[in-house]
Short mmCIF file of C-alpha atoms in Angstrom, two decimals:
data_model
loop_
_atom_site.label_atom_id
_atom_site.label_comp_id
_atom_site.label_asym_id
_atom_site.label_seq_id
_atom_site.Cartn_x
_atom_site.Cartn_y
_atom_site.Cartn_z
CA MET A 26 -22.71 6.88 -16.49
CA GLU A 27 -19.95 8.79 -14.71
CA ALA A 28 -16.49 7.19 -14.62
CA TRP A 29 -13.44 7.84 -12.46
CA LEU A 30 -9.85 6.73 -12.93
CA GLY A 31 -7.45 5.69 -10.17
CA LEU A 32 -3.66 5.53 -10.37
CA MET A 33 -1.49 3.80 -7.79
CA SER A 34 2.15 2.96 -7.28
CA GLY A 35 3.06 1.59 -3.88
CA THR A 36 6.16 1.26 -1.75
CA SER A 37 7.37 -1.72 -3.78
CA MET A 38 8.10 0.76 -6.59
CA ASP A 39 7.55 -1.84 -9.28
CA GLY A 40 5.19 0.12 -11.49
CA ILE A 41 1.87 1.88 -11.92
CA ASP A 42 -1.63 0.39 -11.80
CA ALA A 43 -4.45 2.24 -13.57
CA VAL A 44 -8.13 1.34 -13.29
CA LEU A 45 -11.19 3.02 -14.80
CA VAL A 46 -14.35 2.51 -12.75
CA SER A 47 -17.90 3.58 -12.06
CA PHE A 48 -19.51 3.59 -8.63
CA ARG A 49 -23.12 2.81 -7.88
CA ASP A 50 -24.14 2.57 -4.24
CA ARG A 51 -21.72 -0.03 -2.81
CA ALA A 52 -20.91 -1.63 -6.17
CA VAL A 53 -17.79 -1.04 -8.28
CA GLN A 54 -17.85 -1.57 -12.04
CA ILE A 55 -14.41 -1.85 -13.67
CA HIS A 56 -14.26 -0.69 -17.29
CA ALA A 57 -10.55 -1.12 -18.00
CA THR A 58 -7.22 -1.69 -16.29
CA HIS A 59 -3.61 -1.18 -17.29
CA CYS A 60 -0.21 -1.71 -15.67
CA ILE A 61 3.08 -0.05 -16.56
CA SER A 62 6.29 -1.40 -15.05
CA TYR A 63 9.00 1.08 -14.18
CA PRO A 64 12.08 0.72 -16.40
CA ASP A 65 14.92 -0.74 -14.34
CA GLU A 66 17.00 2.44 -14.40
CA LEU A 67 14.07 4.60 -13.29
CA ARG A 68 13.16 2.17 -10.51
CA GLN A 69 16.71 2.28 -9.17
CA ARG A 70 16.70 6.08 -9.25
CA LEU A 71 13.41 6.10 -7.32
CA ILE A 72 14.81 3.70 -4.73
CA HIS A 73 17.90 5.88 -4.30
CA ALA A 74 15.72 8.97 -3.93
CA SER A 75 13.67 7.25 -1.23
CA GLN A 76 16.94 6.59 0.62
CA ASN A 77 17.89 10.30 0.63
CA GLN A 78 20.39 9.75 -2.17
CA ALA A 79 19.07 12.26 -4.69
CA SER A 80 19.75 15.94 -5.32
CA PRO A 81 16.96 18.51 -5.79
CA ASP A 82 17.62 18.36 -9.55
CA GLU A 83 17.21 14.59 -9.50
CA ILE A 84 13.96 14.82 -7.54
CA GLY A 85 12.62 17.34 -10.03
CA GLU A 86 13.50 15.11 -12.99
CA LEU A 87 11.92 12.08 -11.32
CA ASP A 88 8.74 14.06 -10.62
CA THR A 89 8.44 14.80 -14.34
CA LEU A 90 9.38 11.31 -15.55
CA THR A 91 6.98 9.54 -13.22
CA GLY A 92 4.25 12.06 -14.04
CA GLN A 93 4.66 11.20 -17.71
CA LEU A 94 4.38 7.47 -16.96
CA PHE A 95 1.30 8.00 -14.80
CA GLY A 96 -0.22 9.95 -17.68
CA GLN A 97 0.59 7.16 -20.13
CA ALA A 98 -0.97 4.54 -17.86
CA ALA A 99 -4.14 6.61 -17.54
CA ALA A 100 -4.35 7.27 -21.27
CA LYS A 101 -3.96 3.56 -22.11
CA ALA A 102 -6.69 2.51 -19.67
CA ILE A 103 -9.01 5.11 -21.17
CA SER A 104 -8.19 3.96 -24.71
CA ASP A 105 -8.77 0.31 -23.81
CA SER A 106 -12.11 1.09 -22.19
CA GLY A 107 -13.67 2.59 -25.29
CA LEU A 108 -15.19 5.33 -23.12
CA ALA A 109 -15.07 8.90 -24.33
CA PRO A 110 -12.72 11.04 -22.20
CA GLY A 111 -15.61 13.45 -21.73
CA GLY A 112 -17.41 10.80 -19.69
CA ILE A 113 -14.55 10.55 -17.20
CA ARG A 114 -15.09 13.00 -14.38
CA ALA A 115 -11.62 12.96 -12.81
CA ILE A 116 -8.42 11.02 -12.19
CA GLY A 117 -7.13 10.31 -8.70
CA SER A 118 -3.37 9.77 -8.55
CA HIS A 119 -1.65 8.58 -5.40
CA GLY A 120 1.75 9.34 -6.94
CA GLN A 121 4.98 7.61 -5.97
CA THR A 122 5.95 8.00 -2.33
CA ILE A 123 9.54 9.08 -1.95
CA ARG A 124 9.50 9.79 1.78
CA HIS A 125 6.92 9.39 4.54
CA GLN A 126 7.81 10.90 7.92
CA PRO A 127 4.59 11.24 9.92
CA SER A 128 6.19 12.06 13.28
CA GLY A 129 8.68 14.54 14.65
CA SER A 130 8.59 18.32 14.84
CA ALA A 131 7.90 18.78 11.11
CA PRO A 132 6.01 15.73 9.77
CA PHE A 133 5.52 15.31 6.03
CA SER A 134 4.70 12.82 3.31
CA PHE A 135 6.21 13.40 -0.13
CA GLN A 136 4.86 11.89 -3.35
CA ILE A 137 6.08 12.60 -6.87
CA GLY A 138 4.44 12.05 -10.26
CA ASN A 139 3.38 15.58 -11.23
CA PRO A 140 -0.46 15.63 -11.43
CA ALA A 141 -0.34 18.64 -13.75
CA ILE A 142 1.36 16.44 -16.36
CA ILE A 143 -1.34 13.77 -15.97
CA ALA A 144 -4.03 16.41 -16.53
CA GLU A 145 -2.16 17.73 -19.55
CA VAL A 146 -1.59 14.28 -21.11
CA THR A 147 -5.19 13.11 -20.65
CA GLY A 148 -7.18 16.34 -20.80
CA ILE A 149 -9.00 15.19 -17.65
CA THR A 150 -9.21 16.88 -14.26
CA THR A 151 -6.65 15.25 -11.98
CA VAL A 152 -6.52 15.09 -8.18
CA GLY A 153 -3.21 14.48 -6.43
CA ASP A 154 -1.41 15.18 -3.14
CA PHE A 155 -4.01 13.39 -1.02
CA ARG A 156 -1.97 13.13 2.17
CA SER A 157 -0.97 16.73 2.90
CA ARG A 158 -4.31 18.04 4.16
CA ASP A 159 -4.76 15.22 6.65
CA MET A 160 -1.24 15.85 7.97
CA ALA A 161 -1.88 19.59 8.20
CA ALA A 162 -4.84 18.68 10.41
CA GLY A 163 -2.57 16.71 12.75
CA GLY A 164 -2.98 13.30 11.11
CA GLN A 165 -0.50 10.73 9.88
CA GLY A 166 -1.65 11.16 6.27
CA ALA A 167 -1.92 7.37 6.12
CA PRO A 168 -3.42 4.94 5.68
CA LEU A 169 -6.10 6.55 3.50
CA VAL A 170 -7.72 3.45 1.99
CA PRO A 171 -9.71 2.55 5.16
CA ALA A 172 -12.30 5.20 4.25
CA PHE A 173 -12.89 3.36 0.96
CA HIS A 174 -12.91 0.00 2.74
CA LYS A 175 -15.56 1.30 5.13
CA ALA A 176 -17.73 2.61 2.30
CA PHE A 177 -17.64 -0.57 0.19
CA PHE A 178 -16.62 -3.59 2.30
CA GLY A 179 -18.50 -3.24 5.58
CA SER A 180 -21.01 -5.91 6.62
CA GLU A 181 -24.14 -5.98 8.75
CA SER A 182 -23.32 -9.37 10.23
CA GLU A 183 -19.61 -10.20 9.73
CA ASN A 184 -16.64 -8.75 11.61
CA ARG A 185 -14.11 -8.10 8.84
CA CYS A 186 -10.54 -6.96 8.46
CA ILE A 187 -9.22 -5.77 5.12
CA LEU A 188 -5.51 -6.55 4.84
CA ASN A 189 -3.41 -4.80 2.22
CA LEU A 190 -0.16 -6.61 1.43
CA GLY A 191 1.99 -4.09 -0.40
CA GLY A 192 5.54 -3.17 0.52
CA ILE A 193 4.00 -2.23 3.86
CA ALA A 194 1.01 -4.01 5.37
CA ASN A 195 -2.03 -2.17 6.64
CA ILE A 196 -5.26 -3.39 8.12
CA THR A 197 -8.75 -1.91 8.33
CA TRP A 198 -10.99 -3.20 11.11
CA LEU A 199 -14.64 -3.24 10.00
CA PRO A 200 -16.78 -4.52 12.87
CA ALA A 201 -20.29 -5.62 12.01
CA ARG A 202 -22.66 -2.66 12.00
CA GLY A 203 -23.21 -1.18 15.42
CA LYS A 204 -20.63 -3.36 17.17
CA GLY A 205 -17.59 -1.09 17.26
CA VAL A 206 -15.56 1.69 15.67
CA VAL A 207 -13.77 1.35 12.33
CA ASN A 208 -10.01 1.51 12.75
CA GLY A 209 -6.92 1.04 10.59
CA PHE A 210 -3.15 1.41 10.62
CA ASP A 211 0.11 0.14 9.15
CA THR A 212 1.23 -3.04 10.90
CA GLY A 213 4.78 -2.93 9.47
CA PRO A 214 6.46 -4.74 6.58
CA ALA A 215 4.62 -6.94 4.12
CA ASN A 216 6.77 -7.44 1.02
CA ALA A 217 9.30 -4.65 1.61
CA LEU A 218 11.90 -6.57 3.61
CA MET A 219 11.56 -9.81 1.67
CA ASP A 220 11.95 -7.92 -1.62
CA ALA A 221 14.95 -5.95 -0.37
CA TRP A 222 16.76 -9.04 0.92
CA CYS A 223 16.00 -11.02 -2.25
CA GLN A 224 17.32 -8.20 -4.44
CA ASP A 225 20.46 -7.88 -2.33
CA GLN A 226 21.26 -11.59 -2.26
CA THR A 227 20.01 -12.89 -5.61
CA GLY A 228 19.64 -9.87 -7.90
CA ARG A 229 15.95 -10.67 -8.31
CA PRO A 230 13.49 -7.91 -7.33
CA TYR A 231 11.25 -10.34 -5.41
CA ASP A 232 10.97 -13.98 -4.34
CA ALA A 233 8.53 -15.39 -6.92
CA ASP A 234 5.85 -17.48 -5.19
CA GLY A 235 8.03 -17.57 -2.07
CA HIS A 236 10.13 -20.39 -3.53
CA TRP A 237 13.38 -19.14 -2.03
CA ALA A 238 11.85 -18.71 1.42
CA VAL A 239 10.65 -22.32 1.33
CA GLU A 240 14.28 -23.46 1.06
CA GLY A 241 15.03 -21.90 4.46
CA ASN A 242 13.98 -22.30 8.06
CA VAL A 243 12.78 -19.76 10.58
CA ASP A 244 15.56 -18.70 12.97
CA GLN A 245 13.72 -18.10 16.23
CA SER A 246 16.45 -15.97 17.79
CA LEU A 247 16.54 -13.59 14.81
CA LEU A 248 12.75 -13.52 14.69
CA ASP A 249 12.55 -12.60 18.37
CA ASP A 250 15.02 -9.75 17.82
CA MET A 251 12.97 -8.44 14.90
CA LEU A 252 9.72 -8.70 16.84
CA SER A 253 11.23 -6.57 19.61
CA ASP A 254 11.20 -3.47 17.38
CA ALA A 255 9.18 -0.81 19.19
CA TYR A 256 7.02 -0.04 16.14
CA PHE A 257 5.10 -3.30 16.48
CA LYS A 258 3.96 -2.42 20.01
CA ARG A 259 3.12 1.20 19.28
CA THR A 260 -0.56 2.04 19.60
CA PRO A 261 -2.46 3.53 16.62
CA PRO A 262 -2.75 5.87 14.91
CA LYS A 263 0.49 4.87 13.24
CA SER A 264 1.95 4.58 9.76
CA THR A 265 5.35 3.65 8.40
CA GLY A 266 7.27 2.96 5.21
CA LYS A 267 10.55 1.89 3.71
CA GLU A 268 12.21 4.80 5.50
CA LYS A 269 12.20 2.46 8.48
CA PHE A 270 11.69 -1.07 7.17
CA ASN A 271 14.42 -1.42 4.57
CA LEU A 272 17.59 -3.37 3.78
CA GLY A 273 19.52 -1.41 6.38
CA TRP A 274 17.05 -2.53 9.05
CA VAL A 275 17.53 -6.17 7.98
CA LYS A 276 21.33 -5.91 8.03
CA THR A 277 21.29 -4.30 11.46
CA MET A 278 19.24 -7.21 12.76
CA ILE A 279 21.29 -9.98 11.16
CA ALA A 280 24.60 -8.46 12.34
CA ARG A 281 23.74 -9.87 15.75
CA HIS A 282 23.17 -13.32 14.23
CA PRO A 283 26.21 -14.25 12.11
CA ASP A 284 26.47 -17.36 9.97
CA LEU A 285 22.78 -17.60 9.06
CA LYS A 286 22.03 -18.86 5.58
CA PRO A 287 20.47 -16.24 3.28
CA GLU A 288 17.44 -18.43 2.68
CA ASP A 289 16.90 -18.79 6.45
CA ILE A 290 16.83 -15.01 6.71
CA GLN A 291 14.28 -14.85 3.89
CA ARG A 292 12.07 -17.42 5.58
CA THR A 293 12.34 -15.54 8.86
CA LEU A 294 11.33 -12.28 7.16
CA LEU A 295 8.25 -14.01 5.75
CA GLU A 296 7.34 -15.25 9.23
CA LEU A 297 7.88 -11.73 10.60
CA THR A 298 5.30 -10.36 8.17
CA ALA A 299 2.73 -13.00 9.07
CA LEU A 300 3.19 -12.73 12.84
CA THR A 301 3.23 -8.94 13.08
CA ILE A 302 0.00 -8.77 11.10
CA ALA A 303 -1.67 -11.45 13.20
CA ASP A 304 -0.43 -9.99 16.50
CA GLN A 305 -1.95 -6.59 15.71
CA MET A 306 -5.41 -7.81 14.75
CA PRO A 307 -8.25 -6.60 17.01
CA ASP A 308 -8.72 -8.56 20.20
CA THR A 309 -12.45 -8.89 19.59
CA GLY A 310 -13.50 -11.64 17.24
CA VAL A 311 -12.46 -11.20 13.62
CA ASP A 312 -14.55 -13.50 11.42
CA THR A 313 -12.75 -13.05 8.10
CA VAL A 314 -9.60 -11.27 6.93
CA TYR A 315 -9.87 -10.25 3.28
CA ALA A 316 -6.45 -9.71 1.71
CA CYS A 317 -5.50 -7.56 -1.27
CA GLY A 318 -2.28 -6.26 -2.83
CA GLY A 319 0.73 -7.91 -4.39
CA GLY A 320 1.43 -10.16 -1.42
CA THR A 321 -1.68 -12.21 -2.21
CA ARG A 322 0.27 -13.65 -5.15
CA ASN A 323 2.83 -15.20 -2.77
CA PRO A 324 1.33 -18.58 -1.79
CA GLU A 325 3.88 -19.12 0.98
CA LEU A 326 3.02 -15.81 2.61
CA MET A 327 -0.68 -16.61 2.32
CA ARG A 328 -0.08 -20.04 3.87
CA ALA A 329 1.82 -18.48 6.79
CA LEU A 330 -0.95 -15.92 7.26
CA THR A 331 -3.64 -18.59 7.20
CA GLU A 332 -1.88 -20.32 10.08
CA ALA A 333 -1.10 -17.17 12.04
CA LEU A 334 -4.59 -15.66 11.73
CA ALA A 335 -6.54 -18.78 12.75
CA PRO A 336 -9.28 -19.12 13.87
CA ALA A 337 -10.15 -16.14 11.67
CA ARG A 338 -10.61 -17.14 8.05
CA LEU A 339 -8.23 -15.71 5.42
CA ALA A 340 -9.78 -14.87 2.05
CA VAL A 341 -9.12 -12.40 -0.77
CA THR A 342 -11.19 -9.38 -1.74
CA SER A 343 -12.42 -11.14 -4.88
CA GLU A 344 -15.05 -12.63 -2.55
CA LEU A 345 -16.25 -9.06 -1.98
CA GLY A 346 -16.37 -8.32 -5.70
CA LEU A 347 -13.02 -6.62 -6.25
CA ASP A 348 -9.82 -8.28 -7.49
CA PRO A 349 -6.96 -7.91 -4.97
CA GLN A 350 -4.74 -6.14 -7.50
CA TRP A 351 -7.19 -3.29 -8.04
CA VAL A 352 -8.36 -2.38 -4.55
CA GLU A 353 -5.86 0.45 -4.00
CA PRO A 354 -6.16 2.15 -7.41
CA VAL A 355 -9.96 1.91 -7.15
CA ALA A 356 -9.67 3.53 -3.72
CA PHE A 357 -7.86 6.51 -5.24
CA ALA A 358 -10.50 6.80 -7.97
CA TRP A 359 -13.04 7.00 -5.14
CA LEU A 360 -10.91 9.53 -3.25
CA ALA A 361 -10.88 11.68 -6.40
CA LYS A 362 -14.67 11.46 -6.44
CA GLN A 363 -14.78 12.52 -2.80
CA ALA A 364 -12.51 15.49 -3.54
CA VAL A 365 -14.42 16.71 -6.59
CA GLU A 366 -17.73 16.39 -4.75
CA ARG A 367 -16.21 18.14 -1.69
CA ASN A 368 -16.71 15.20 0.64
CA PRO A 369 -14.16 14.11 3.28
CA GLY A 370 -11.68 11.41 2.27
CA ASN A 371 -10.04 10.63 5.60
CA LEU A 372 -11.15 8.81 8.72
CA PRO A 373 -9.87 10.82 11.72
CA GLU A 374 -10.09 7.75 13.95
CA VAL A 375 -7.58 6.08 11.59
CA THR A 376 -5.13 8.85 10.78
CA GLY A 377 -5.39 10.84 14.00
CA ALA A 378 -6.41 14.04 12.19
CA ASN A 379 -8.39 16.68 14.09
CA GLY A 380 -11.49 15.95 11.99
CA PRO A 381 -12.79 14.96 8.56
CA ARG A 382 -11.11 16.78 5.69
CA VAL A 383 -11.55 17.02 1.93
CA LEU A 384 -8.29 15.60 0.59
CA GLY A 385 -6.30 16.37 -2.53
CA ALA A 386 -5.22 19.20 -4.79
CA ILE A 387 -7.29 19.55 -7.98
CA TYR A 388 -5.70 20.24 -11.37
CA PRO A 389 -8.54 21.16 -13.75
CA ALA A 390 -8.58 19.81 -17.30
#
């Protein structure tokens, strides 16, 4: 049995998910999982760096510190699994995105979490820097998980969308076999704006179970202003991040709407997430939307999505055999497998790249 390990930390910057898996045909077997939360001080430094508030020295230190934590998360998952390291072919590490700028005259996507340190800590070949090759080929470098969704979640008879609810939301359109082309893109904010506003107003990093949002009411005028942002009408391929959808974006919007209660703003941000996802679903009939990511643990967001997506059914990826928390790290384990076996990891129709490319830089054991 050949095992692969995936490491993921998303735009929420709350910590690192590690999962050790084996792949057989379209089945995923999970051997062990582990999560490491970022210490508060490190998380704040990462947030500041993502806001262009870090010197080159600071970036270098953060690259090392996060690389060490990624290595620890991988080592703990391996230890918990009971598998011999020699049976683990490679580690795929997404790294921690600090800046994603897919447009302009010099597009780039920058992740830290030094893969060389992960290889050194674990003694296992490590693959990192998955986005650069797609961007060099004219792509957005994101989203990358649709290739995994296509390989494992497609159906012969059901038109499916896979919805990832991280800091940013992205969808993958998986039409039933032979009925259309797979597509995927970032729709805009999922948890990013709600988390940022909650942190700013309450000191809490997120609105647990959406309880604070429930205390408020949607302000239609503010919602309409937010919905007018040009990103939501842009045609794919497209990707975004907290470079755009951040606390500054929220404060710019609410400046035109004084005297709103903080909880009303939070409720409106939740509605914004649900509506922008629903509005960007394919026009042709979606049977079921399968959600994954941290947002699935917010029952109020899931309720709003259920209403906005109707008549399509909202479910979670557990129905497809994979817990919502582990879809993205498993995807990067699979992308490591693709890299080591010299198979493409991108979908050009999703990212806009000039063709299929083998993704990732390999750091041998």
